[in-house]
Coordinates of C-alpha atoms in Angstrom, one line a residue:
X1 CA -49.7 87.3 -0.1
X2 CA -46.8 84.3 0.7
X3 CA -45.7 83.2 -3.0
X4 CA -46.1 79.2 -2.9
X5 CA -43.0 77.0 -2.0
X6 CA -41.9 75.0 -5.0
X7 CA -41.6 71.4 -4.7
X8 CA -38.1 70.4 -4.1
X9 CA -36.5 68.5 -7.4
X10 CA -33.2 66.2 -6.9
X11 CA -30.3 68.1 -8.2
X12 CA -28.4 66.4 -11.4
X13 CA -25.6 65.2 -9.2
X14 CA -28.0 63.3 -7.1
X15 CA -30.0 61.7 -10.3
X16 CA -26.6 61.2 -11.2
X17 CA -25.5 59.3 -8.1
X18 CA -28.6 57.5 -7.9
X19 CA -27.7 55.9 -11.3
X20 CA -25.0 54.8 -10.6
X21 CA -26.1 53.0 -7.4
X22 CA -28.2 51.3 -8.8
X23 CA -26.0 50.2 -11.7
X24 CA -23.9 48.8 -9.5
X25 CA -26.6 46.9 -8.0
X26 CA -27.7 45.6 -11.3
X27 CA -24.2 44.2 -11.8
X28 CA -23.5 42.7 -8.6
X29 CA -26.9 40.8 -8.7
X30 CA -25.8 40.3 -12.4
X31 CA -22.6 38.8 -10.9
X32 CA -24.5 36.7 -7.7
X33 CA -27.3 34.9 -10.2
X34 CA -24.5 33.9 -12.5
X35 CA -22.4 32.2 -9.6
X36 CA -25.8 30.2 -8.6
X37 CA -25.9 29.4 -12.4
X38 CA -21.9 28.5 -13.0
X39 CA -22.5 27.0 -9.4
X40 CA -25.7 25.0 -10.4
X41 CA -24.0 23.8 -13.8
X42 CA -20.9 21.9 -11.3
X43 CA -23.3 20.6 -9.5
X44 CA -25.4 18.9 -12.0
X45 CA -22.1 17.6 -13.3
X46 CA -21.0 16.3 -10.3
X47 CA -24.2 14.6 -10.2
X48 CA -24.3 12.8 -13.2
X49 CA -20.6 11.8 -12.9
X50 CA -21.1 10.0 -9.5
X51 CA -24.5 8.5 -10.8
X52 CA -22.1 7.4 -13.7
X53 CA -19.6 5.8 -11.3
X54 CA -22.4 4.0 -9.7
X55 CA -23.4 2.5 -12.5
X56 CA -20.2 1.6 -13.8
X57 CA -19.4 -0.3 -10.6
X58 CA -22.7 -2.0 -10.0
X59 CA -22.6 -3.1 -14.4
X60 CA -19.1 -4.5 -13.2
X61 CA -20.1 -6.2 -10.0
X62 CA -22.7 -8.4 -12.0
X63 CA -19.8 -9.2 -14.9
X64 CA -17.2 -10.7 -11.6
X65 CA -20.3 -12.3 -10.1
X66 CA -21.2 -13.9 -13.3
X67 CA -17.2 -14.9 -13.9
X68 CA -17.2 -18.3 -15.8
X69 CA -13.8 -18.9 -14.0
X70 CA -11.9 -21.9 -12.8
X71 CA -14.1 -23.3 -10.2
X72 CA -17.1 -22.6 -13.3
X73 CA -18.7 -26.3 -13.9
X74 CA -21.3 -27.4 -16.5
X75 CA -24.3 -29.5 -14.9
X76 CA -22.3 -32.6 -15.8
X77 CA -19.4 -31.2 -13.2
X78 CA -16.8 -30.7 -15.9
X79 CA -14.9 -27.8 -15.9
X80 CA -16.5 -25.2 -17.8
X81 CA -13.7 -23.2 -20.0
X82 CA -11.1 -26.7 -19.8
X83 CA -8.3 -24.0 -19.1
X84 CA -8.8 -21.7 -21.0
X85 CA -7.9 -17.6 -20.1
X86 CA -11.2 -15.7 -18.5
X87 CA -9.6 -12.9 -17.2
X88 CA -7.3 -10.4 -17.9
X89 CA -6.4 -7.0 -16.7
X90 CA -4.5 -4.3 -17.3
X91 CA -3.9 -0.7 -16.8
X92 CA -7.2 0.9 -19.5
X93 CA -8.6 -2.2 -20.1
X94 CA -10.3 -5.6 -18.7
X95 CA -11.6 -8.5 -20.3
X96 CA -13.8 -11.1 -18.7
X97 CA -15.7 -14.2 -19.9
X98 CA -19.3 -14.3 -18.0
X99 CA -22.2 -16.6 -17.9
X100 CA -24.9 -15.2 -19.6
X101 CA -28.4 -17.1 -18.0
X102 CA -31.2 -15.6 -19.5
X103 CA -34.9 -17.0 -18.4
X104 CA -35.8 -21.0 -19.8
X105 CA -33.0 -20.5 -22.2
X106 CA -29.3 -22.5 -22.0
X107 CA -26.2 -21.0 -20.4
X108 CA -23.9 -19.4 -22.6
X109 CA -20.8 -17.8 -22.4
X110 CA -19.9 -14.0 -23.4
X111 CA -16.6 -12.2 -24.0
X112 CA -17.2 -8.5 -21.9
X113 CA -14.6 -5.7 -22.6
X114 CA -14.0 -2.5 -20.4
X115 CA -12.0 0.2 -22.4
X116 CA -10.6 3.5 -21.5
X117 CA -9.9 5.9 -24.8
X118 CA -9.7 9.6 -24.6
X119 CA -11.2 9.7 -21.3
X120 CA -14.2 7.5 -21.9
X121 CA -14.6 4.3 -20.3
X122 CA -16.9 2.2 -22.6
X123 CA -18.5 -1.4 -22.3
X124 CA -18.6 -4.2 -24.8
X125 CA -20.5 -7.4 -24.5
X126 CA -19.7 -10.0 -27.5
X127 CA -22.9 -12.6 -28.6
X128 CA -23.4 -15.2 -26.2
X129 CA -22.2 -19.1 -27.4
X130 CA -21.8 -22.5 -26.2
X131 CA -18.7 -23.2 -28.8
X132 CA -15.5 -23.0 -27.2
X133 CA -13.8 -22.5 -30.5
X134 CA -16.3 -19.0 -30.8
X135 CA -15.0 -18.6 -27.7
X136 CA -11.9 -18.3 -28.4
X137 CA -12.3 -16.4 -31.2
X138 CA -14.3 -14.0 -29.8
X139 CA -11.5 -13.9 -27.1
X140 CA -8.8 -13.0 -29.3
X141 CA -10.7 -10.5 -30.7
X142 CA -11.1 -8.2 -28.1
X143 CA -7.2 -9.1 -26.8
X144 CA -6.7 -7.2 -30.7
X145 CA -9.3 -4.6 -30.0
X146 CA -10.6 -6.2 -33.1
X147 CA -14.4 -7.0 -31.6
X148 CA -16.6 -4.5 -33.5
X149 CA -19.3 -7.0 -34.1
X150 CA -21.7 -4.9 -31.4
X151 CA -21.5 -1.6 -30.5
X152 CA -19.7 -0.2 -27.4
X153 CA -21.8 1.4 -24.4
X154 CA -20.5 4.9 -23.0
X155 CA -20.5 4.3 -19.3
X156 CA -18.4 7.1 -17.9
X157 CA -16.5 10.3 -19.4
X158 CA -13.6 12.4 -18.2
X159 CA -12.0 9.7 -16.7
X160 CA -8.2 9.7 -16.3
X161 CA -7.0 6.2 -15.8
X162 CA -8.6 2.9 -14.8
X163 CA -6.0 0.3 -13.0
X164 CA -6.6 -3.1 -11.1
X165 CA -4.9 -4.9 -8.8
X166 CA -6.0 -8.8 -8.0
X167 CA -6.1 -10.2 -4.7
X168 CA -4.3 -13.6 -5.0
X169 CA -4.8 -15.2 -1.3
X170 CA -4.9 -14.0 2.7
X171 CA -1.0 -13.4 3.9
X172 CA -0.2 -15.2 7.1
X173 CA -1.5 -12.7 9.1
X174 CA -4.6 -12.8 7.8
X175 CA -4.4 -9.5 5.9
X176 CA -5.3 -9.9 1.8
X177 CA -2.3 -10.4 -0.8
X178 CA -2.6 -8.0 -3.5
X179 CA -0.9 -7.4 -6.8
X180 CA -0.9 -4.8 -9.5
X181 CA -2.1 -6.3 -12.3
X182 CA -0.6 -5.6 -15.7
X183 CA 0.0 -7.3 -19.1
X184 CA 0.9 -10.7 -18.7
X185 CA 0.0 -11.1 -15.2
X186 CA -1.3 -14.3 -14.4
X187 CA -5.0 -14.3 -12.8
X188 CA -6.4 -17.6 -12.9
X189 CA -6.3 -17.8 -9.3
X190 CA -7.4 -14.0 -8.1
X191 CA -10.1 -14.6 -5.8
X192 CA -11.1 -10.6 -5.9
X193 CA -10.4 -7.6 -8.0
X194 CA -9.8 -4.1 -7.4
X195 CA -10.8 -1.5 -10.2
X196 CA -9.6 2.0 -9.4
X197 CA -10.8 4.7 -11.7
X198 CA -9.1 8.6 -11.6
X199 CA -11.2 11.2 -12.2
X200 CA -9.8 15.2 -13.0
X201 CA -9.7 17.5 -9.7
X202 CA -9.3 14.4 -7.1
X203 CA -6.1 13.6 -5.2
X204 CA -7.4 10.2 -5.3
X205 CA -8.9 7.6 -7.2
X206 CA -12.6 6.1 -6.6
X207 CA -11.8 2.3 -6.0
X208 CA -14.2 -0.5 -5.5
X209 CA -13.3 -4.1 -4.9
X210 CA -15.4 -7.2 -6.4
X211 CA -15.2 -10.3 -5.5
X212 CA -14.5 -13.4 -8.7
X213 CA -17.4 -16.0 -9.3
X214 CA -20.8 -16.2 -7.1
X215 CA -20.1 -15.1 -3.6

């Protein structure tokens, strides 16, 4: 009688072999889904920065719309700040004095800090008023960094440096006249401005360019 073939067995080298192909197929799938992951997380974080930039530039397109500056009248035509400072801008920071209209209630008048600290670019908006001596005080106040009365808004993190330059009048040519603006420079006749924020990993700047008072 023909003794009955065994059934053929893998050897331990080949068990051996196997295992270790399909380690390394366990690591380099390991490797792949945490590149999507690491890829997904830059992503999302790209994302929310340029939604943060939007914001922050369309928040400080309505502040230089609403500019109560020089050309600002009450109802009665009168000059609405008689002279006094409603701007001013400088490398980190900017201040502004806006109209604040809300619905059937009078106009009044609000001091709006931008600050850059540590990389965060925050938002302050004093209480509005009709009294140009609170005005002024609220003014000086944020010229001292000393306007805690409300609380700052976090509008954008991990930003590098924030710098203007004003746009003062057309040159002959026709071409726009601008100017770096710094401490001390005088902008009570800047018909434009032009924020420029840095952000970490860019060559250059994201700038934006908003024109002073009601267009």
């Amino acid at each position: 009688m023909a003794r009955p073939h065994s059934a053929a067995g893998f050897t331990l080298i080949e068990l051996l072999v196997a295992i270790g192909i399909l380690a390394m197929v366990a690591v380099l799938g390991w490797r792949g889904l945490d590149s999507i992951v690491r890829s997904r997380e830059v992503l999302n974080a790209q994302l929310e920065q340029s939604r943060g930039m939007q914001l922050t530039f369309a928040q400080m397109q309505s502040d230089c719309e609403h500019l109560a500056g020089s050309s600002a009248v009450t109802a009665g035509g009168k000059t609405l700040l008689n002279g006094r400072s409603y701007l001013s801008a400088e490398p980190d920071r900017l201040i502004l004095v806006r109209q604040a209209v809300a619905e059937q209630q009078p106009q009044q008048l609000q001091v709006v800090t931008y600050r850059l600290v540590g990389g965060v670019l925050t938002r302050r908006e004093s209480n509005g008023t009709r009294d140009l001596a609170v005005l002024d005080t609220l003014w000086q106040a944020a010229r001292d960094d000393t306007d805690g009365a409300n609380a700052s808004v976090v509008l954008l993190r991990g930003v590098g440096s924030m710098a203007m330059r004003g746009q003062r009048s057309l040159a002959s040519n026709g071409t726009p006249d601008w100017i770096t603006l710094g401490a001390g420079s005088k902008t009570d006749d800047l018909a434009g401005l032009e924020v420029t924020l840095q952000l970490p990993g860019q060559a250059a700047g994201l700038s934006k360019v908003f024109l002073l008072g009601p267009g």
